[in-house]
mmCIF file of C-alpha atoms in Angstrom:
data_model
loop_
_atom_site.group_PDB
_atom_site.id
_atom_site.type_symbol
_atom_site.label_atom_id
_atom_site.label_comp_id
_atom_site.label_asym_id
_atom_site.label_seq_id
_atom_site.Cartn_x
_atom_site.Cartn_y
_atom_site.Cartn_z
ATOM 1 C CA UNK A 1 -0.100 -0.435 0.072
ATOM 2 C CA UNK A 2 0.982 3.236 -0.425
ATOM 3 C CA UNK A 3 2.141 5.399 2.154
ATOM 4 C CA UNK A 4 0.299 8.691 1.152
ATOM 5 C CA UNK A 5 1.822 11.075 3.643
ATOM 6 C CA UNK A 6 5.236 10.432 3.033
ATOM 7 C CA UNK A 7 4.855 10.593 -0.952
ATOM 8 C CA UNK A 8 2.998 13.595 -0.562
ATOM 9 C CA UNK A 9 6.351 14.724 1.515
ATOM 10 C CA UNK A 10 8.262 14.056 -1.330
ATOM 11 C CA UNK A 11 6.535 15.506 -3.830
ATOM 12 C CA UNK A 12 6.414 18.619 -2.218
ATOM 13 C CA UNK A 13 9.982 18.723 -1.603
ATOM 14 C CA UNK A 14 10.419 18.546 -5.727
ATOM 15 C CA UNK A 15 7.399 21.165 -6.127
ATOM 16 C CA UNK A 16 9.126 23.719 -3.870
ATOM 17 C CA UNK A 17 12.448 23.094 -6.204
ATOM 18 C CA UNK A 18 10.469 24.054 -9.069
ATOM 19 C CA UNK A 19 8.989 26.889 -8.308
ATOM 20 C CA UNK A 20 12.095 28.310 -6.675
ATOM 21 C CA UNK A 21 13.813 27.855 -9.738
ATOM 22 C CA UNK A 22 11.353 29.600 -11.305
ATOM 23 C CA UNK A 23 11.308 32.171 -9.311
ATOM 24 C CA UNK A 24 7.614 31.904 -7.493
ATOM 25 C CA UNK A 25 8.736 30.724 -4.319
ATOM 26 C CA UNK A 26 11.782 32.071 -1.757
ATOM 27 C CA UNK A 27 14.053 29.452 -0.368
ATOM 28 C CA UNK A 28 12.250 30.085 3.106
ATOM 29 C CA UNK A 29 9.297 28.415 1.361
ATOM 30 C CA UNK A 30 7.249 31.990 1.119
ATOM 31 C CA UNK A 31 6.060 32.965 -2.367
ATOM 32 C CA UNK A 32 8.577 35.514 -4.544
ATOM 33 C CA UNK A 33 5.609 37.053 -6.014
ATOM 34 C CA UNK A 34 2.299 39.270 -4.789
ATOM 35 C CA UNK A 35 -0.229 37.282 -3.590
ATOM 36 C CA UNK A 36 -2.680 38.928 -5.834
ATOM 37 C CA UNK A 37 -0.558 39.371 -8.829
ATOM 38 C CA UNK A 38 -0.605 36.415 -11.645
ATOM 39 C CA UNK A 39 1.999 33.644 -12.145
ATOM 40 C CA UNK A 40 4.289 33.801 -14.697
ATOM 41 C CA UNK A 41 2.804 33.098 -18.444
ATOM 42 C CA UNK A 42 4.429 29.729 -19.127
ATOM 43 C CA UNK A 43 3.556 28.415 -14.916
ATOM 44 C CA UNK A 44 -0.333 30.004 -15.636
ATOM 45 C CA UNK A 45 -0.261 27.797 -18.941
ATOM 46 C CA UNK A 46 1.120 25.202 -17.502
ATOM 47 C CA UNK A 47 -1.025 25.128 -14.255
ATOM 48 C CA UNK A 48 -4.560 26.133 -16.515
ATOM 49 C CA UNK A 49 -7.276 24.126 -15.263
ATOM 50 C CA UNK A 50 -5.259 22.991 -11.886
ATOM 51 C CA UNK A 51 -4.189 26.377 -10.029
ATOM 52 C CA UNK A 52 -5.650 29.238 -11.115
ATOM 53 C CA UNK A 53 -3.241 31.900 -8.966
ATOM 54 C CA UNK A 54 -0.737 31.925 -6.050
ATOM 55 C CA UNK A 55 -3.475 32.073 -3.133
ATOM 56 C CA UNK A 56 -4.602 28.849 -4.430
ATOM 57 C CA UNK A 57 -1.000 27.637 -4.731
ATOM 58 C CA UNK A 58 -0.519 28.621 -1.099
ATOM 59 C CA UNK A 59 -3.153 26.701 -0.109
ATOM 60 C CA UNK A 60 -1.758 23.483 -1.676
ATOM 61 C CA UNK A 61 1.506 24.404 -0.396
ATOM 62 C CA UNK A 62 0.601 24.478 3.104
ATOM 63 C CA UNK A 63 -1.576 21.177 3.680
ATOM 64 C CA UNK A 64 1.529 19.639 1.631
ATOM 65 C CA UNK A 65 3.718 20.923 4.464
ATOM 66 C CA UNK A 66 1.523 20.318 7.253
ATOM 67 C CA UNK A 67 1.138 16.761 5.213
ATOM 68 C CA UNK A 68 5.326 16.125 5.323
ATOM 69 C CA UNK A 69 5.735 17.616 8.841
ATOM 70 C CA UNK A 70 3.358 14.843 10.130
ATOM 71 C CA UNK A 71 0.242 17.354 11.382
ATOM 72 C CA UNK A 72 -3.051 15.738 11.562
ATOM 73 C CA UNK A 73 -5.321 16.102 8.431
ATOM 74 C CA UNK A 74 -8.507 14.617 7.252
ATOM 75 C CA UNK A 75 -8.303 11.219 5.131
ATOM 76 C CA UNK A 76 -10.069 13.920 2.393
ATOM 77 C CA UNK A 77 -8.191 16.506 2.675
ATOM 78 C CA UNK A 78 -4.841 14.480 2.588
ATOM 79 C CA UNK A 79 -5.927 12.120 -0.596
ATOM 80 C CA UNK A 80 -6.935 15.324 -2.397
ATOM 81 C CA UNK A 81 -3.830 17.360 -1.890
ATOM 82 C CA UNK A 82 -2.313 13.910 -2.603
ATOM 83 C CA UNK A 83 -4.088 14.236 -6.298
ATOM 84 C CA UNK A 84 -3.611 18.097 -6.723
ATOM 85 C CA UNK A 85 0.369 17.763 -5.675
ATOM 86 C CA UNK A 86 0.480 14.748 -8.322
ATOM 87 C CA UNK A 87 -1.304 16.500 -10.975
ATOM 88 C CA UNK A 88 0.269 20.192 -10.528
ATOM 89 C CA UNK A 89 3.612 18.050 -10.485
ATOM 90 C CA UNK A 90 3.229 16.258 -13.414
ATOM 91 C CA UNK A 91 2.342 19.754 -15.186
ATOM 92 C CA UNK A 92 5.356 21.727 -13.693
ATOM 93 C CA UNK A 93 7.510 18.792 -14.063
ATOM 94 C CA UNK A 94 7.185 18.053 -18.290
ATOM 95 C CA UNK A 95 8.302 21.679 -18.607
ATOM 96 C CA UNK A 96 10.829 21.439 -15.813
ATOM 97 C CA UNK A 97 14.960 20.564 -16.034
ATOM 98 C CA UNK A 98 15.870 16.637 -16.162
ATOM 99 C CA UNK A 99 16.955 17.332 -12.233
ATOM 100 C CA UNK A 100 13.478 17.074 -11.350
ATOM 101 C CA UNK A 101 11.803 13.746 -12.915
ATOM 102 C CA UNK A 102 11.426 10.601 -11.153
#
């Protein structure tokens, strides 16, 4: 059986690395762009249909970080974050350098 929490913890690390390399996230985990602003065009295109703005991204990152850190999450939230993080990572991974490939 897949350890959803552990897998999500691994994915959030990869997602954070991609977002840092793209200038969307700072090394400390905070957004490098304004919360009310739009993503750079290439990210906006890649995330179209998954994440519409930085505020939504912050929510996903927070849930994933909570999962990685062992904080309590309901099974429904954990599964939804797992699905969403996988889709977002796949969308961004297809544009990222080979270093981010699984």
